[in-house]
PDB file of C-alpha atoms in Angstrom:
ATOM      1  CA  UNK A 124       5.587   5.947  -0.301  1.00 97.00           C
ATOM      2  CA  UNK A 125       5.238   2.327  -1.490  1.00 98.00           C
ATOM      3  CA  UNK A 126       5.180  -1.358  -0.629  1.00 98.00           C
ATOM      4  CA  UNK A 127       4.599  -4.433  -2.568  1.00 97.00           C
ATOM      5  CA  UNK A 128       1.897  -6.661  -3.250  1.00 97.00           C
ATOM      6  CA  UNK A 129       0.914  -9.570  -4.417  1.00 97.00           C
ATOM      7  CA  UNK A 130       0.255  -8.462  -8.233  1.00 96.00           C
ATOM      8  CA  UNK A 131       4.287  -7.514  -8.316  1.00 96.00           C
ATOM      9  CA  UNK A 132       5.742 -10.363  -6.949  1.00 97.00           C
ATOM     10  CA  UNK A 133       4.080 -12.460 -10.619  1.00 95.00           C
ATOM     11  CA  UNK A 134       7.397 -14.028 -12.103  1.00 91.00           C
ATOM     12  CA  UNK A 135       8.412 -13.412 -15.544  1.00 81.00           C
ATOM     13  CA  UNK A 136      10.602 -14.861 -17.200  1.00 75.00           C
ATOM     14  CA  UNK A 137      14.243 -13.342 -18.208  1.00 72.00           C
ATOM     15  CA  UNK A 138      17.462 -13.939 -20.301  1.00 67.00           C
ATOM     16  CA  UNK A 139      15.613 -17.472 -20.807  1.00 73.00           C
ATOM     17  CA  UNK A 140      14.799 -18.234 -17.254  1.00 80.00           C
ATOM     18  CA  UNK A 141      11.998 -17.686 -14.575  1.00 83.00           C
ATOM     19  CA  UNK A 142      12.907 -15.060 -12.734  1.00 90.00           C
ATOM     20  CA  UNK A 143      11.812 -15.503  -8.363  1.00 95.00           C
ATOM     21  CA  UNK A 144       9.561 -13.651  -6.707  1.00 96.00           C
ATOM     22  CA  UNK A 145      12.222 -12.229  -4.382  1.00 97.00           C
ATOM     23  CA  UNK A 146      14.515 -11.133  -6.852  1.00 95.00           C
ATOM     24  CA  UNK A 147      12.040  -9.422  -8.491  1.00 95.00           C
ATOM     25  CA  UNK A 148      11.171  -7.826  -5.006  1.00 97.00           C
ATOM     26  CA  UNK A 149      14.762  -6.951  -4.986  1.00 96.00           C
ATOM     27  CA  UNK A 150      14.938  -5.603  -8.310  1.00 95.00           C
ATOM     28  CA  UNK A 151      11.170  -3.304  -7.677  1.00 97.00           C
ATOM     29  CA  UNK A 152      13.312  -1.865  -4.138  1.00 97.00           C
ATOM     30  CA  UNK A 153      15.932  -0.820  -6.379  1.00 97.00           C
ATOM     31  CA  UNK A 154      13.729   0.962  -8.999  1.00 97.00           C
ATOM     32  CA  UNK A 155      12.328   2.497  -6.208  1.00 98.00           C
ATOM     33  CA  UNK A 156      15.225   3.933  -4.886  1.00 97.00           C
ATOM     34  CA  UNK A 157      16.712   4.593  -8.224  1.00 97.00           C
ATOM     35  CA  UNK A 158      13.264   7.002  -8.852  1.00 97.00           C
ATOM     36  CA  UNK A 159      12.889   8.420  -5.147  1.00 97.00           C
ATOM     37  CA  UNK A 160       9.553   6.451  -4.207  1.00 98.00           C
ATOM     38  CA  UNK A 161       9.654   5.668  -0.312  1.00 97.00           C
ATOM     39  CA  UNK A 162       9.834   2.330   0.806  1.00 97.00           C
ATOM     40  CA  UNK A 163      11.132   2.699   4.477  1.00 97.00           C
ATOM     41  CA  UNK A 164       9.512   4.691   7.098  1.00 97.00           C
ATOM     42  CA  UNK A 165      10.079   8.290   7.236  1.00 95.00           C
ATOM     43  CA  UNK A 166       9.091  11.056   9.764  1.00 94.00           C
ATOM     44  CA  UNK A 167       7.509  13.939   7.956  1.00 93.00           C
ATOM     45  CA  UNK A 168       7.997  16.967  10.270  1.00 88.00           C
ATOM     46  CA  UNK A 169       7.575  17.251  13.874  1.00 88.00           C
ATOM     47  CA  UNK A 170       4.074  15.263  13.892  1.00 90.00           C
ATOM     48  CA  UNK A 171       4.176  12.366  12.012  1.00 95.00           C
ATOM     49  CA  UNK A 172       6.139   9.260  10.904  1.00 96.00           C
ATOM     50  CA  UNK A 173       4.522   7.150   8.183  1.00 98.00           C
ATOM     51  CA  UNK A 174       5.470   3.376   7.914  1.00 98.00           C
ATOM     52  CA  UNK A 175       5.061   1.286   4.986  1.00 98.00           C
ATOM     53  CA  UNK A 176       4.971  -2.425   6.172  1.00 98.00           C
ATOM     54  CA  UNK A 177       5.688  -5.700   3.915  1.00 98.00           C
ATOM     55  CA  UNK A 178       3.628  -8.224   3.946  1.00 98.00           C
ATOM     56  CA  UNK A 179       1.451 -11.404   2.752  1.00 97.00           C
ATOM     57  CA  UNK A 180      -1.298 -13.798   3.964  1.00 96.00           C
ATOM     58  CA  UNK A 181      -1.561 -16.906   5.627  1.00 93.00           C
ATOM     59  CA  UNK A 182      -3.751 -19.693   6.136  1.00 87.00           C
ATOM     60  CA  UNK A 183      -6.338 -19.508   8.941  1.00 72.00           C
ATOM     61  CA  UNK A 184      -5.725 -15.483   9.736  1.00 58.00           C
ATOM     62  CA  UNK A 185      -7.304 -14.926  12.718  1.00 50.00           C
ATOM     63  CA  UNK A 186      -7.145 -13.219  16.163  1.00 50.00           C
ATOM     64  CA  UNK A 187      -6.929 -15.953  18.275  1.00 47.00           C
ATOM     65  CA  UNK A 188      -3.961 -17.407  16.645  1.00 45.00           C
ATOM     66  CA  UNK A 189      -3.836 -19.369  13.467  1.00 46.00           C
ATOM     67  CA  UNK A 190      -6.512 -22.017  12.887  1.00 45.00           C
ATOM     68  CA  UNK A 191      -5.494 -25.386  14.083  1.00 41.00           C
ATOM     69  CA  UNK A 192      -8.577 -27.187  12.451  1.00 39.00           C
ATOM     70  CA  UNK A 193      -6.935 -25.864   8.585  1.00 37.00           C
ATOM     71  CA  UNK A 194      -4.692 -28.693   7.907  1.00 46.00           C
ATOM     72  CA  UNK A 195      -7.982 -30.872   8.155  1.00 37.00           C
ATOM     73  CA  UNK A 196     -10.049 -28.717   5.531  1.00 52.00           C
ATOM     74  CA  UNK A 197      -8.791 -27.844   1.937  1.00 73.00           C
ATOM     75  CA  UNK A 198      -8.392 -24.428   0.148  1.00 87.00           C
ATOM     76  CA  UNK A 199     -10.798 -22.948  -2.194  1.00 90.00           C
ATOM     77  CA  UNK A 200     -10.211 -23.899  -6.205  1.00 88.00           C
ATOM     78  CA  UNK A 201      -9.767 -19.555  -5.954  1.00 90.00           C
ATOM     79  CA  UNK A 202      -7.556 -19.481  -2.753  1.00 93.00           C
ATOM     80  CA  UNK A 203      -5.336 -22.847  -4.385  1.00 90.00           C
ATOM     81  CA  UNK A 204      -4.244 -21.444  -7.537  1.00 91.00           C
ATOM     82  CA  UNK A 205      -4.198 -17.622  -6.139  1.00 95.00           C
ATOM     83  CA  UNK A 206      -1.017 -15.803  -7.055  1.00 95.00           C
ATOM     84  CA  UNK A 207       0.152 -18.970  -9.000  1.00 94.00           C
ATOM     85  CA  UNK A 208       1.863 -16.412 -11.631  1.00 95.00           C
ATOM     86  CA  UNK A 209       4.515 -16.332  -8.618  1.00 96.00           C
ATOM     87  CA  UNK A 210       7.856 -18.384  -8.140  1.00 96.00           C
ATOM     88  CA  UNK A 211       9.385 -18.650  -5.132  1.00 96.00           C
ATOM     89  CA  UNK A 212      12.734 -20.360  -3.907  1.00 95.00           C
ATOM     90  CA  UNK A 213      12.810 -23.416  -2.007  1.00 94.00           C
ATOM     91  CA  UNK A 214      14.182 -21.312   1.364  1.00 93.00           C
ATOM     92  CA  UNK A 215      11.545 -19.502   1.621  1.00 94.00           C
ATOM     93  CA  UNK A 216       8.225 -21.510  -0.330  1.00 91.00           C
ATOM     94  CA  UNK A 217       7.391 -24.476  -0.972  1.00 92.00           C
ATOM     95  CA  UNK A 218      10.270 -26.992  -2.221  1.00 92.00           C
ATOM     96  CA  UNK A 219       7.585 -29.333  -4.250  1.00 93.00           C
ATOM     97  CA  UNK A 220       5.993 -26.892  -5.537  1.00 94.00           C
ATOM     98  CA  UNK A 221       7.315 -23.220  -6.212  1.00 94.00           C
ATOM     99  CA  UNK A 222       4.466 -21.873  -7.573  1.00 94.00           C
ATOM    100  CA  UNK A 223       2.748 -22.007  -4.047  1.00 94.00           C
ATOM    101  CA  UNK A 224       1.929 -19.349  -2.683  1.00 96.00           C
ATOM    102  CA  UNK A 225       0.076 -20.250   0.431  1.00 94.00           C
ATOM    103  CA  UNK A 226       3.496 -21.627   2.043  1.00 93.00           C
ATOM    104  CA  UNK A 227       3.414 -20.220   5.208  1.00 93.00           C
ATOM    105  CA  UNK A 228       7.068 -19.489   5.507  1.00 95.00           C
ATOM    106  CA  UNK A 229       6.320 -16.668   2.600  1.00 97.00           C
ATOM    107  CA  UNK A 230       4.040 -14.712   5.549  1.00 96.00           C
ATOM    108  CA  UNK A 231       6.700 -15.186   7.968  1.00 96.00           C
ATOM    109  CA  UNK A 232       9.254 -13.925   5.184  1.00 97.00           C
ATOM    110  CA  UNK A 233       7.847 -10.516   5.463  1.00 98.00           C
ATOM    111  CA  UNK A 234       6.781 -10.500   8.841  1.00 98.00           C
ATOM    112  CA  UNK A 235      10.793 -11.074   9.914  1.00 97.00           C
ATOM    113  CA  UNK A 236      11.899  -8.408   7.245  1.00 97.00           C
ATOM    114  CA  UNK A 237      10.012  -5.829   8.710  1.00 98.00           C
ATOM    115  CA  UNK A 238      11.115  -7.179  12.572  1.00 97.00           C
ATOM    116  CA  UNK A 239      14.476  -7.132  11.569  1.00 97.00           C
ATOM    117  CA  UNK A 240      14.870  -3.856   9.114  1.00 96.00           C
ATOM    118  CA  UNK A 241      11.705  -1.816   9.631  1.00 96.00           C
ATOM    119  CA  UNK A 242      11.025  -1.593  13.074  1.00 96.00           C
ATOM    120  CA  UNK A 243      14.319  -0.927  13.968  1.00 96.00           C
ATOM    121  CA  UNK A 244      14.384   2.314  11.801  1.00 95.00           C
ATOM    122  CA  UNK A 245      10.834   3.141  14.193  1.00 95.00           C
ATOM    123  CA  UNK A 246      12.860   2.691  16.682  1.00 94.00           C
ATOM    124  CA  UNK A 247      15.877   4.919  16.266  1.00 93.00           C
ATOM    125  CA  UNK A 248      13.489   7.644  14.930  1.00 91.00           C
ATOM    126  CA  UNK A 249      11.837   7.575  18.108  1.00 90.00           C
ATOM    127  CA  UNK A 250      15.242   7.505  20.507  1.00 91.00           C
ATOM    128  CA  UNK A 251      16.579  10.446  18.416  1.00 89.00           C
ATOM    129  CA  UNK A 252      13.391  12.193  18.941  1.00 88.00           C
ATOM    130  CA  UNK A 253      13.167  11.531  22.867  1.00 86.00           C
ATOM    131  CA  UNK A 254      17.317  12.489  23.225  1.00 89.00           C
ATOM    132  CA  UNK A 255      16.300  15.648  21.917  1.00 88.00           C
ATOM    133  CA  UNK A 256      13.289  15.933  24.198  1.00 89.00           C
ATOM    134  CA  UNK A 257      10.753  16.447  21.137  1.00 88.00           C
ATOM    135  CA  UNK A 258       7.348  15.053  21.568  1.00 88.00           C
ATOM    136  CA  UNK A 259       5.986  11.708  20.429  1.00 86.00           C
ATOM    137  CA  UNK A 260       5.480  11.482  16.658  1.00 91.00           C
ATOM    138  CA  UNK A 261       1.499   9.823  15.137  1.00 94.00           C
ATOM    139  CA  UNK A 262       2.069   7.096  13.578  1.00 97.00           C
ATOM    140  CA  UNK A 263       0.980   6.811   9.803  1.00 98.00           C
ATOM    141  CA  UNK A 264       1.239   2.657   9.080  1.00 98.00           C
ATOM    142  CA  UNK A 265      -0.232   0.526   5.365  1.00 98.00           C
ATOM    143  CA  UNK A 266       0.019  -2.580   4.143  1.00 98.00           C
ATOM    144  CA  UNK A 267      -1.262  -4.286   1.063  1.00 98.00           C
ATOM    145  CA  UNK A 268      -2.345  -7.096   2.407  1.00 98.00           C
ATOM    146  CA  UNK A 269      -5.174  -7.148   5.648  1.00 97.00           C
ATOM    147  CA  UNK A 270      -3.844  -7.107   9.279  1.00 96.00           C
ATOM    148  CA  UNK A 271      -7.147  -8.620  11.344  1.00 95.00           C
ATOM    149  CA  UNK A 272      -9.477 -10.836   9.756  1.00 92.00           C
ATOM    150  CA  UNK A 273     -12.492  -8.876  11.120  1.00 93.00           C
ATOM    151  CA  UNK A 274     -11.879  -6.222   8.470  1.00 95.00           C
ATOM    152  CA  UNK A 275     -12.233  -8.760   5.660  1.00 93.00           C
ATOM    153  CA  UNK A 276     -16.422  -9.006   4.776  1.00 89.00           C
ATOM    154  CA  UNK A 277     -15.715 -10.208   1.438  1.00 90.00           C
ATOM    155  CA  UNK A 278     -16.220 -14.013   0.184  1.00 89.00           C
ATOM    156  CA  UNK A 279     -15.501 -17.245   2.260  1.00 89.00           C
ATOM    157  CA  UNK A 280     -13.299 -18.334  -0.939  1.00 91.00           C
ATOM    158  CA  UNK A 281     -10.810 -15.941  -0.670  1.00 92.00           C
ATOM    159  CA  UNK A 282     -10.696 -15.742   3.379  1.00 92.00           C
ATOM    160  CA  UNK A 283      -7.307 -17.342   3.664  1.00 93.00           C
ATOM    161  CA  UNK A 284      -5.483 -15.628   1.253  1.00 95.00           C
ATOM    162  CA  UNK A 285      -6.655 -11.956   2.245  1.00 96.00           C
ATOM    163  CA  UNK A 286      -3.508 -11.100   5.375  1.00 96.00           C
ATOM    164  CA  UNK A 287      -2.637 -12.617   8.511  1.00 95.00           C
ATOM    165  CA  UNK A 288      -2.687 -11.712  12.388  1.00 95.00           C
ATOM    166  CA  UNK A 289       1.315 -10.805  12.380  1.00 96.00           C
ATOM    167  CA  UNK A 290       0.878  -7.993   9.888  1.00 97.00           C
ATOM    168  CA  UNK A 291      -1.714  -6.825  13.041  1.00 96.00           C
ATOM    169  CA  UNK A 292       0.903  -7.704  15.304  1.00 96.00           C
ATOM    170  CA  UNK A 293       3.241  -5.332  13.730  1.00 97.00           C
ATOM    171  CA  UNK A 294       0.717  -2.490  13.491  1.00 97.00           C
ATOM    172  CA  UNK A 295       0.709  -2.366  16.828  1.00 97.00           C
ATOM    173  CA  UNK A 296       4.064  -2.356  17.521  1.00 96.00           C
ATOM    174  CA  UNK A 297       5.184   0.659  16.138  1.00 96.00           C
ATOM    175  CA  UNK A 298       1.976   1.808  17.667  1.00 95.00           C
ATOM    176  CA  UNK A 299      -0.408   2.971  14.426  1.00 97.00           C
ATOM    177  CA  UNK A 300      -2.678   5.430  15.006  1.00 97.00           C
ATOM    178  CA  UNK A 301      -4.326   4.818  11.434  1.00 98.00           C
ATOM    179  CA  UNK A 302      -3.338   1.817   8.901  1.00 98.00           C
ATOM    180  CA  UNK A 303      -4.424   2.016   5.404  1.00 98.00           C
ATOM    181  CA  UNK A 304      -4.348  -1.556   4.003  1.00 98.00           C
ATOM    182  CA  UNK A 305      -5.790  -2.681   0.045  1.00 96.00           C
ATOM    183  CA  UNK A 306      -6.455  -6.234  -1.024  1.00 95.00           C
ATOM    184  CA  UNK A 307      -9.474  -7.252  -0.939  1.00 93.00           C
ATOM    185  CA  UNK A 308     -11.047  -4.204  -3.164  1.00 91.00           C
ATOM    186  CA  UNK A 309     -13.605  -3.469   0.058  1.00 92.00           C
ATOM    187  CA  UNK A 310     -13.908   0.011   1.303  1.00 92.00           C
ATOM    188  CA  UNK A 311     -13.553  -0.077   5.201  1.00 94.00           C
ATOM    189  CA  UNK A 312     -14.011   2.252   7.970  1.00 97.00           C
ATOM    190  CA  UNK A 313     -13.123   0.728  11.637  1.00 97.00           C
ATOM    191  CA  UNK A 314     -11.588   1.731  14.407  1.00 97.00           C
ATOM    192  CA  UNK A 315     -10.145  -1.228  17.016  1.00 94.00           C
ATOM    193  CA  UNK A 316      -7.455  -1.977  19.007  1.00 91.00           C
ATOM    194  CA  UNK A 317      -6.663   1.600  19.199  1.00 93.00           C
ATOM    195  CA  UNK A 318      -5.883   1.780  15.631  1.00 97.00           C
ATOM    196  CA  UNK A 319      -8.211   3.244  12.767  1.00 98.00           C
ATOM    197  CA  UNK A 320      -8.127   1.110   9.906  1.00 98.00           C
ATOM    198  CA  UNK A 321      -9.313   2.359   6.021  1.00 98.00           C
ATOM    199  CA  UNK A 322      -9.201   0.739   3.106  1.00 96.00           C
ATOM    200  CA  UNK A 323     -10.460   3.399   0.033  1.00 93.00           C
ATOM    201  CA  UNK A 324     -10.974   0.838  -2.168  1.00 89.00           C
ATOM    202  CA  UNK A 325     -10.201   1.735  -6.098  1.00 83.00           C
ATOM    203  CA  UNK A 326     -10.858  -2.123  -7.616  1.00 72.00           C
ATOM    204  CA  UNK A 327     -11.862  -3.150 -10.348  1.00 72.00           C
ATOM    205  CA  UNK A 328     -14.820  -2.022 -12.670  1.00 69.00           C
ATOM    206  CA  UNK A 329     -16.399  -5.118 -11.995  1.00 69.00           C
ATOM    207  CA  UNK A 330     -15.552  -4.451  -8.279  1.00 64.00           C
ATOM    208  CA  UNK A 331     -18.120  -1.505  -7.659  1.00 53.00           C
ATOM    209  CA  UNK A 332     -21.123  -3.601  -6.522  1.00 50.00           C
ATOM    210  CA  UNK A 333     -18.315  -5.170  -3.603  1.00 53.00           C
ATOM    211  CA  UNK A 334     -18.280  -1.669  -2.260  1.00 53.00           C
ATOM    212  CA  UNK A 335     -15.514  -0.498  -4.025  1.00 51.00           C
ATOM    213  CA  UNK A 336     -15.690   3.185  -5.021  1.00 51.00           C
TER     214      UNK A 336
END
């Protein structure tokens, strides 16, 4: 199983132009199909259903909602330039400025391609499963990117660009019993909203003293 992050959306260029960040997502779904790596969920047996679930961050991820008081203070020099080695089109980033990645409308991208593609595939597993009167399957969710704030211990500098609340959101509806999540390089252990959540953090060499194993 697989799902993209940030690192694999970077732009190169081809045939003398920059290729976008979505058609290279479209072109790393395709190799992935091509080679038989998973990128849609899948119900392995008669116990559990694993989900991978896109995703990206947003300014002021939080729980309450997002942070009205953002607008009014700037990014980080880390969290302005972060992911700048990605291009997207004017639909869905920024139109002045393609090379921004902290457009909000990249977040909601994701969020709305898993609402309208991957939870509906959760849901027809689990009408097939109750026609045929089978029991409930656990539900196996990840993510690269962070779904709750809380789980994020690592510098202020990099707070905004770490996940958002949706990717939560989604977690809990197709009703996760464990999400695995990366990012931020920081092993964590935590159980909330009825969800265990564990990053096993590989990182960096330079990473280790950040928890990282």
């Amino acid at each position: 199983f697989y799902t993209p992050g940030n690192h694999e959306l970077w732009s190169p260029r081809m045939q003398n132009r920059e290729v976008t960040s979505l058609e290279k997502l479209e072109l790393i779904l395709r190799c992935c199909e091509q080679e038989g790596v998973l990128t849609a969920p899948l119900a392995l047996g008669e116990s559990v259903m694993v989900v991978p679930l896109f995703s990206w961050y947003k300014i002021g991820c939080n729980e309450g909602g997002e942070d009205e008081s953002y607008d009014r203070a700037p990014l980080s020099r880390n969290e302005e330039h972060f992911d700048a080695a990605c291009a997207w089109p004017s639909t869905v980033g920024n139109p002045n400025n393609k090379h921004d990645s902290n457009h909000p409308y990249i977040a909601d991208f994701f969020h709305e391609l898993n609402q309208r593609v991957v939870l509906p595939m959760v849901e027809e597993v689990r009408a097939a499963r109750q026609t045929a009167s089978k029991p409930a399957l656990q539900v196996l969710s990840f993510s690269h990117f962070i779904p709750w704030s809380t789980l994020y211990q690592g510098r202020r500098s990099l707070k905004n660009v770490m996940g958002c609340k949706e990717i939560g959101l989604q977690v809990q509806a197709v009703g996760s019993s464990v999400h695995v999540f990366g990012h931020s390089h920081m092993n964590c252990d935590v159980d909330m909203h009825g969800c265990r959540y564990i990053q096993h953090a590989l990182g960096y060499p330079n990473d280790r003293w950040h928890g990282a194993t």
